[in-house]
Short mmCIF file of C-alpha atoms in Angstrom, two decimals:
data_model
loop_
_atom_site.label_atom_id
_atom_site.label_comp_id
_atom_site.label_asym_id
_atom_site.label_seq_id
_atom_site.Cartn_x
_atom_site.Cartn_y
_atom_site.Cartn_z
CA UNK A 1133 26.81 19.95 65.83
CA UNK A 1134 28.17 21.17 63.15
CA UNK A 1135 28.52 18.26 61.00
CA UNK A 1136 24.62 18.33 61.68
CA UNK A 1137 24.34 21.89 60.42
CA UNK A 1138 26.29 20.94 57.10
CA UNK A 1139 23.54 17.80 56.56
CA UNK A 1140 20.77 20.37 57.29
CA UNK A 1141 22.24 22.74 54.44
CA UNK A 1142 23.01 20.33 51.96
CA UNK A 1143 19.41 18.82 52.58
CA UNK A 1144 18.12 22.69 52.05
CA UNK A 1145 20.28 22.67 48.69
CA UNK A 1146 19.04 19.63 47.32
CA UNK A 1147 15.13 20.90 48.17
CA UNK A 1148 15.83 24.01 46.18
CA UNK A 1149 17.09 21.98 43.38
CA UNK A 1150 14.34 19.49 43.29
CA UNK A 1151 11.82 23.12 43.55
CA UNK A 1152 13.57 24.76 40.79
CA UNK A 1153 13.53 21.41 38.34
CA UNK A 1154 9.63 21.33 39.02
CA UNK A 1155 9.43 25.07 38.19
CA UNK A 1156 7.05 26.49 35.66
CA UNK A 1157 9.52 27.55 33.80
CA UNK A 1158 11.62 23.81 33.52
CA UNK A 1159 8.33 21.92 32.99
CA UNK A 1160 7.94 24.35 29.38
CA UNK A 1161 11.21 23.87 28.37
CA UNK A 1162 10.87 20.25 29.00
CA UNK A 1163 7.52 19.77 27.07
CA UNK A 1164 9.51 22.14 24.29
CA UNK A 1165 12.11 19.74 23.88
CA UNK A 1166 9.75 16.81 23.92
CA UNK A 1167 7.97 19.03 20.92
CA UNK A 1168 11.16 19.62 19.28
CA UNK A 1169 11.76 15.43 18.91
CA UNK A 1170 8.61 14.54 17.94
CA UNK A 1171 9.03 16.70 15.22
CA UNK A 1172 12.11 15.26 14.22
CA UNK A 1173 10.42 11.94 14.68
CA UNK A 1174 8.37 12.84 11.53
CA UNK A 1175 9.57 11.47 8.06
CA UNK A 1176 8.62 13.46 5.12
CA UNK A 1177 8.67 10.70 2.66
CA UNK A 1178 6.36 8.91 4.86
CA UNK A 1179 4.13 11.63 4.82
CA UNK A 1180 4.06 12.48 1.67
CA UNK A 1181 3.12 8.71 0.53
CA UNK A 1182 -0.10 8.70 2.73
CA UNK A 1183 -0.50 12.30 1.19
CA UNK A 1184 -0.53 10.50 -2.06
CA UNK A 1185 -2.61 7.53 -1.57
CA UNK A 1186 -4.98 9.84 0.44
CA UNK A 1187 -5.42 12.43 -2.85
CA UNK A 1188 -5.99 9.24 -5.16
CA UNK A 1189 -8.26 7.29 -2.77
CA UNK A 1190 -10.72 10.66 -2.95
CA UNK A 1191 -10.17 10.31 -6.75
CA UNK A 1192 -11.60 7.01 -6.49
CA UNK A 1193 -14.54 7.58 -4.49
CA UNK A 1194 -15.39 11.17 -5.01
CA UNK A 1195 -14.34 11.69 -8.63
CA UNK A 1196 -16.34 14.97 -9.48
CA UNK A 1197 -15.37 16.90 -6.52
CA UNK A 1198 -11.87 17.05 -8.28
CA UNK A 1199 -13.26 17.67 -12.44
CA UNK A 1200 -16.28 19.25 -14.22
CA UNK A 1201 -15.19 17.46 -17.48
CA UNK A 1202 -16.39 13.97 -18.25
CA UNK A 1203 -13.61 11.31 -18.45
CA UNK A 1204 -15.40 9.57 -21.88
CA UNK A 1205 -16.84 12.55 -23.94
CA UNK A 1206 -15.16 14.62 -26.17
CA UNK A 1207 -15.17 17.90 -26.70
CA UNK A 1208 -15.15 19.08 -30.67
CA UNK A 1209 -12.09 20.49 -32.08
CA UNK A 1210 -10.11 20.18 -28.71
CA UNK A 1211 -7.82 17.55 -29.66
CA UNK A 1212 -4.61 17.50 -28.49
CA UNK A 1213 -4.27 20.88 -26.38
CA UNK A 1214 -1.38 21.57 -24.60
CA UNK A 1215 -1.77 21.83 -20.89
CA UNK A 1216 -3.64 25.37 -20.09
CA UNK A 1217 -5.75 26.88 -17.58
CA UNK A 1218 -8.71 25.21 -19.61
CA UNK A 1219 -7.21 22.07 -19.49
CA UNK A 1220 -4.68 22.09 -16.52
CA UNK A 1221 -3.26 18.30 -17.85
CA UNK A 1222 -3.98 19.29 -22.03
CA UNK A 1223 -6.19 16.97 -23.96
CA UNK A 1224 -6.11 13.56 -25.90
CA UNK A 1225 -6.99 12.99 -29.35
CA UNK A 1226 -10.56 12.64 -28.68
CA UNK A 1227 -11.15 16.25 -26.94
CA UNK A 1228 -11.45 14.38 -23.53
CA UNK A 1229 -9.85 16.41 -20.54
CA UNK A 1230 -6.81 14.34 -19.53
CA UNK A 1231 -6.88 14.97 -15.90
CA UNK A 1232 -10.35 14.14 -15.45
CA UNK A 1233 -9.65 10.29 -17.02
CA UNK A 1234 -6.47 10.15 -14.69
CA UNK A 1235 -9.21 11.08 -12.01
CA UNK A 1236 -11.84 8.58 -13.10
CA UNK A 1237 -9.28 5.98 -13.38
CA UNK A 1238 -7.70 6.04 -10.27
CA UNK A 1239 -10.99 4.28 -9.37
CA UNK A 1240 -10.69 1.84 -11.89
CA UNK A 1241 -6.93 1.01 -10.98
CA UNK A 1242 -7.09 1.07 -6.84
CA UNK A 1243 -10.26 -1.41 -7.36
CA UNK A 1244 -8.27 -3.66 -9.37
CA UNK A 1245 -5.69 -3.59 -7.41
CA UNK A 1246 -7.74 -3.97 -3.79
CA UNK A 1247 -9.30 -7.08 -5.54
CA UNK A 1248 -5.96 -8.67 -6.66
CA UNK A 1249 -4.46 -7.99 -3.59
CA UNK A 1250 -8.10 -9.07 -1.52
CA UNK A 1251 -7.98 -11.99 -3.87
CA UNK A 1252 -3.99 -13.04 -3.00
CA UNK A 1253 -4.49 -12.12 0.67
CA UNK A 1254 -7.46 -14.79 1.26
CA UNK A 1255 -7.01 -17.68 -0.28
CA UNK A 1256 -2.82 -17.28 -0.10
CA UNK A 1257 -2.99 -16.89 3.03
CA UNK A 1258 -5.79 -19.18 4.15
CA UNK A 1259 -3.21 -21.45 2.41
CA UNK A 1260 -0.86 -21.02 4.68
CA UNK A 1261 -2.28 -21.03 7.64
CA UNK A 1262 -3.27 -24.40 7.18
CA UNK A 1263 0.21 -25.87 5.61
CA UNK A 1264 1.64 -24.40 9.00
CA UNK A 1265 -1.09 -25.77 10.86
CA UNK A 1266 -1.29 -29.11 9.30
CA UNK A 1267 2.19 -29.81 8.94
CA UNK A 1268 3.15 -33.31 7.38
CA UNK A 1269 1.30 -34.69 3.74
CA UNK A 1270 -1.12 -31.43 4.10
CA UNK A 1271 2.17 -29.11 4.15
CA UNK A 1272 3.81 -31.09 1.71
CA UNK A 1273 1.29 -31.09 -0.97
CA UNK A 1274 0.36 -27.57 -0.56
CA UNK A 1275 3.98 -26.27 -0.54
CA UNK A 1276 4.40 -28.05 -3.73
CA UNK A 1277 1.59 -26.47 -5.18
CA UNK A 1278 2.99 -22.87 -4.54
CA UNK A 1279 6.34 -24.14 -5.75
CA UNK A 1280 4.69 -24.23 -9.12
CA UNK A 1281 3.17 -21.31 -8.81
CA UNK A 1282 6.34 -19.47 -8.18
CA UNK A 1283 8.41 -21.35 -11.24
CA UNK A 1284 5.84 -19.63 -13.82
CA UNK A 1285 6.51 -16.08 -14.55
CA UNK A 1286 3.93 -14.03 -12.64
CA UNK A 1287 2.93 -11.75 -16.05
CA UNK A 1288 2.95 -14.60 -18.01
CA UNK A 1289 0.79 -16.46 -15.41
CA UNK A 1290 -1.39 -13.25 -15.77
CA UNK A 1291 -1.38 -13.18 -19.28
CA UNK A 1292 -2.72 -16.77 -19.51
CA UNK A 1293 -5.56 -16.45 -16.98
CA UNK A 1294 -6.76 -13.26 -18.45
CA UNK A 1295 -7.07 -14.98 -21.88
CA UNK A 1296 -8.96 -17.71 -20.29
CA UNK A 1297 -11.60 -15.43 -18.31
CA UNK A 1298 -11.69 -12.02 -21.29
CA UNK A 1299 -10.89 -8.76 -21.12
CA UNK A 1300 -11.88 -6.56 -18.10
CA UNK A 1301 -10.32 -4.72 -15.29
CA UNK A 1302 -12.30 -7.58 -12.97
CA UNK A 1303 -10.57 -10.64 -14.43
CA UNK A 1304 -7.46 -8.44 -14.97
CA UNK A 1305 -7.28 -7.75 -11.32
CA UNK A 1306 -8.32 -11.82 -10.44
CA UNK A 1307 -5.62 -13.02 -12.40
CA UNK A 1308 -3.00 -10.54 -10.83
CA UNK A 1309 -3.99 -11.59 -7.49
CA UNK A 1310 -3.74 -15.59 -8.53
CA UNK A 1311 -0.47 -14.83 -9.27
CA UNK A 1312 0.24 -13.60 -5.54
CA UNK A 1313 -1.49 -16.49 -3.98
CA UNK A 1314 1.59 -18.51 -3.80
CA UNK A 1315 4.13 -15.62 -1.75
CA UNK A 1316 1.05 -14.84 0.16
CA UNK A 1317 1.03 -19.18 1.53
CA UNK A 1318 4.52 -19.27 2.07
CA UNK A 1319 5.03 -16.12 3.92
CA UNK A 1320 1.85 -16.98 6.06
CA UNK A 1321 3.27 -20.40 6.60
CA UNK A 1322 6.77 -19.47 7.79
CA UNK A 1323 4.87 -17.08 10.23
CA UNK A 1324 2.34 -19.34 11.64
CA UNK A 1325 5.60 -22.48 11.67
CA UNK A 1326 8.01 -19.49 13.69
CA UNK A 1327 5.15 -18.54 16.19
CA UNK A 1328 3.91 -21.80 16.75
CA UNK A 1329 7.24 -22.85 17.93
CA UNK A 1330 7.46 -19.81 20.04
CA UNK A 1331 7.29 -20.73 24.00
CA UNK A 1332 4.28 -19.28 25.30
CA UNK A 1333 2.80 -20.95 22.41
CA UNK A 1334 3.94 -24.27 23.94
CA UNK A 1335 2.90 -22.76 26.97
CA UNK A 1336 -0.23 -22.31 26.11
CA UNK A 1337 -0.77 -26.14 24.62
CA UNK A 1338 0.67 -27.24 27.71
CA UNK A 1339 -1.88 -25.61 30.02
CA UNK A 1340 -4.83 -27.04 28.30
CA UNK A 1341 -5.44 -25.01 25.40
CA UNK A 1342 -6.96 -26.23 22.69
CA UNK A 1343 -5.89 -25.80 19.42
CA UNK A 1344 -8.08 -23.66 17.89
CA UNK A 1345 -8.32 -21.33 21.03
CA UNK A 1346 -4.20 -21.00 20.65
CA UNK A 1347 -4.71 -20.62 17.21
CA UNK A 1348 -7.17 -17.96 17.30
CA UNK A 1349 -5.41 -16.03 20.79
CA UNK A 1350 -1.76 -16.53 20.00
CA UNK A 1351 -0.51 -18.19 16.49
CA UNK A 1352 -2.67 -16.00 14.17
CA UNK A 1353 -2.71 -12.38 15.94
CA UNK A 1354 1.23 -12.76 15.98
CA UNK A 1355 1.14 -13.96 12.70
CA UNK A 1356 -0.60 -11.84 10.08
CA UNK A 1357 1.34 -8.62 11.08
CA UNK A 1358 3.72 -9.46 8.59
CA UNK A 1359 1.24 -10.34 6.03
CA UNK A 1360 -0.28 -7.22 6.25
CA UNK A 1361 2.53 -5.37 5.43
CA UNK A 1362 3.46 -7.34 2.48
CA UNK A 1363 -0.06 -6.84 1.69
CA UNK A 1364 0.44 -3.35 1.41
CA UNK A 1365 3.48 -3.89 -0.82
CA UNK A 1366 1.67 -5.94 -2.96
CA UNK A 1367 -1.00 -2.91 -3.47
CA UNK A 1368 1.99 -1.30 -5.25
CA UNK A 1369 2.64 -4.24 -7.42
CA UNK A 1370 -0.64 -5.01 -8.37
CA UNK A 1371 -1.54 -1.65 -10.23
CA UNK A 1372 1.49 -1.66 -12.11
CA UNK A 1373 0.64 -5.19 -12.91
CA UNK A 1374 -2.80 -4.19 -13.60
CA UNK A 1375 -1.68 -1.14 -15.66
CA UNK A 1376 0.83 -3.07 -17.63
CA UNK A 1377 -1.66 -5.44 -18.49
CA UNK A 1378 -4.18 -2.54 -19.69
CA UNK A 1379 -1.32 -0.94 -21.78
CA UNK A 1380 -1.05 -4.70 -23.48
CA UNK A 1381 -4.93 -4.61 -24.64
CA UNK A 1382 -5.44 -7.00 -22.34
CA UNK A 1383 -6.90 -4.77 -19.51
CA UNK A 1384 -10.23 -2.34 -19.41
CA UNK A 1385 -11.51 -2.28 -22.63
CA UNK A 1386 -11.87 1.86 -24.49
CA UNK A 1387 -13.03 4.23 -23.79
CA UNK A 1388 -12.60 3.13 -20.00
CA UNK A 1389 -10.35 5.18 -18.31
CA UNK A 1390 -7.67 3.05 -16.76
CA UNK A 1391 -3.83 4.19 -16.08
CA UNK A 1392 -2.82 1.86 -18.16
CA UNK A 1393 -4.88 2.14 -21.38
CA UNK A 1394 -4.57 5.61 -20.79
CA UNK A 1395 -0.67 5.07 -21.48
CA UNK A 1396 -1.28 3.07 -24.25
CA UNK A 1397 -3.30 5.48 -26.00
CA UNK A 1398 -1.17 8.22 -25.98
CA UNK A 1399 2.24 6.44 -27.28
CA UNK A 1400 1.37 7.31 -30.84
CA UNK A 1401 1.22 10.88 -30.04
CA UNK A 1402 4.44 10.88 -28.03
CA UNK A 1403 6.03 13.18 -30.45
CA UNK A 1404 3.17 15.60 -30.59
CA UNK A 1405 1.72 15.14 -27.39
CA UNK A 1406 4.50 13.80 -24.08
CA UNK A 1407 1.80 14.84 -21.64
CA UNK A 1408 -0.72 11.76 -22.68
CA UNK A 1409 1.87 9.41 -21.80
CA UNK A 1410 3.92 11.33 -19.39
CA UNK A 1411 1.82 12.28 -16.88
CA UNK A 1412 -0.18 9.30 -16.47
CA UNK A 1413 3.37 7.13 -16.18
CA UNK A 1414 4.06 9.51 -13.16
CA UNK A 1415 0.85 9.25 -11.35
CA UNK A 1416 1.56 5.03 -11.41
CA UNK A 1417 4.83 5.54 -10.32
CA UNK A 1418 4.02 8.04 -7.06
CA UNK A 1419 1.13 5.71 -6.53
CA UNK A 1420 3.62 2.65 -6.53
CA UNK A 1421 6.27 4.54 -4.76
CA UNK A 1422 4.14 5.39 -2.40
CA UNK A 1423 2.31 2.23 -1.58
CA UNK A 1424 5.88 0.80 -1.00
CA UNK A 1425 7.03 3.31 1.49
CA UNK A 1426 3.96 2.62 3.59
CA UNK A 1427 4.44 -1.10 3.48
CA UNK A 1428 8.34 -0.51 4.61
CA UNK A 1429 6.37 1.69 7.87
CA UNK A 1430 4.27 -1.08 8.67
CA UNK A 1431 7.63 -3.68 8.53
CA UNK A 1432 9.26 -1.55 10.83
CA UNK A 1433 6.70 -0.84 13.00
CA UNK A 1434 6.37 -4.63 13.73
CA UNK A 1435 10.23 -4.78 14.08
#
């Protein structure tokens, strides 16, 4: 009986334990710890890159919400002014309004670089899809192709298409995303060759699949994660390719108002006037910087 009555208690003190852990006051702390982590879970940097790209993206498409002043005319015997409340960024040797052409031409430079990087992204990885597909004389010639692609230097590569189509931020950014065909193909090749040998892949040609249904359903949905991020790496790349091929002449043509040229334009002044080269140089570099951290999210996300 009374190893009964010792059960019974025991039972009681385990009740009141499980009541008190399902309290009110338990379930608060619990979702206050659970707060607590997930906003430890944050990273700063990461925000602050999608902060970035979100501020110049709005340049891009909504350019006047950000500037009264236009980014081409100039205003009589304002040339040169230092930074000021007038002029928040100072002013070039034209009279034009410094910040307002960094606005306008964060349109100019994100569309060159989406079209380099739209341009690299299709037909690289199109590429690639089918030398991993194909496998045998297909693979073999195509890989050779990118191997050439990849022995010439990519701004040199640039260079020579841009001379070959003319100036313009257009053929700027098509020949900047030629020269990323060739890592686009081989990194969508050595995806689509490491899921293909994958089991359920097997699997899946082995119950009666077909192989454009497993390429569709398995091969390419497992596949173009990682080209995605490097796509977003590549955004990076491409503006500063895009810019360094504006600051060479090669780029938008003046008075466009292009990161680049914008550079360009202000290295003669450099000893009068740091802020026409300075501040445009640090707007490519957060962009850059910041394109790059949210590739390395998306790489680690599929990790």
């Amino acid at each position: 009986m009374t190893g009964l009555n010792a059960i019974g208690r025991s039972l009681l003190r385990d009740d009141a334990d499980i009541l008190k852990s399902a309290s009110p006051g338990s379930t608060r702390v619990s979702s206050g710890v659970r707060w607590l982590k997930s906003i430890r879970s944050i990273q700063p940097g990461l925000v602050l890159a999608w902060i970035v790209m979100a501020i110049v993206v709005l340049w891009a498409l909504f350019p006047q919400w950000f500037t009264g002043y236009s980014a081409t005319a100039g205003v009589a015997r304002q040339q040169l002014r230092a930074p000021s409340a007038e002029h928040w960024l100072g002013t070039d040797a034209l009279g034009r309004d410094l910040l307002a052409r960094i606005i306008y031409g964060a349109g100019n430079s994100l569309s060159g670089g989406f079209v380099a990087v739209g341009v690299g992204l299709v037909v690289g990885t199109t590429l690639g899809i089918v030398a991993g597909s194909a496998r045998g004389r297909i693979d073999g010639a195509i890989m050779r192709g990118v191997d050439v692609l990849l022995s010439i230097p990519q701004l040199l590569l640039s260079l020579s298409i841009v001379i070959l189509l003319g100036f313009g931020i257009v053929n700027a950014a098509i020949a900047v995303g030629v020269t990323s065909i060739a890592s686009f193909a081989r990194l969508a090749r050595s995806e689509v060759v490491r899921v293909r040998a994958s089991d359920y892949v097997e699997a899946a040609f082995g119950s009666g699949g077909t192989f454009s249904r497993v390429l569709l359903r398995h091969i390419l949905p497992n596949s173009l994660t990682s080209v995605i991020a490097f796509a977003a790496l590549q955004l990076g790349w491409a503006i500063l390719t895009i810019s360094t091929l504006g600051f060479l002449g090669y780029g938008a043509p003046p008075p466009t108002p292009e990161w680049g040229l914008l550079i360009a334009e202000g290295r003669n002044y450099i000893a009068r006037a740091w802020w026409l080269t300075t501040v445009p140089g640090i707007v490519v570099i957060l962009v850059v910087l910041s394109a790059n951290r949210i590739s390395q999210s998306f790489g680690k996300a599929k990790a």
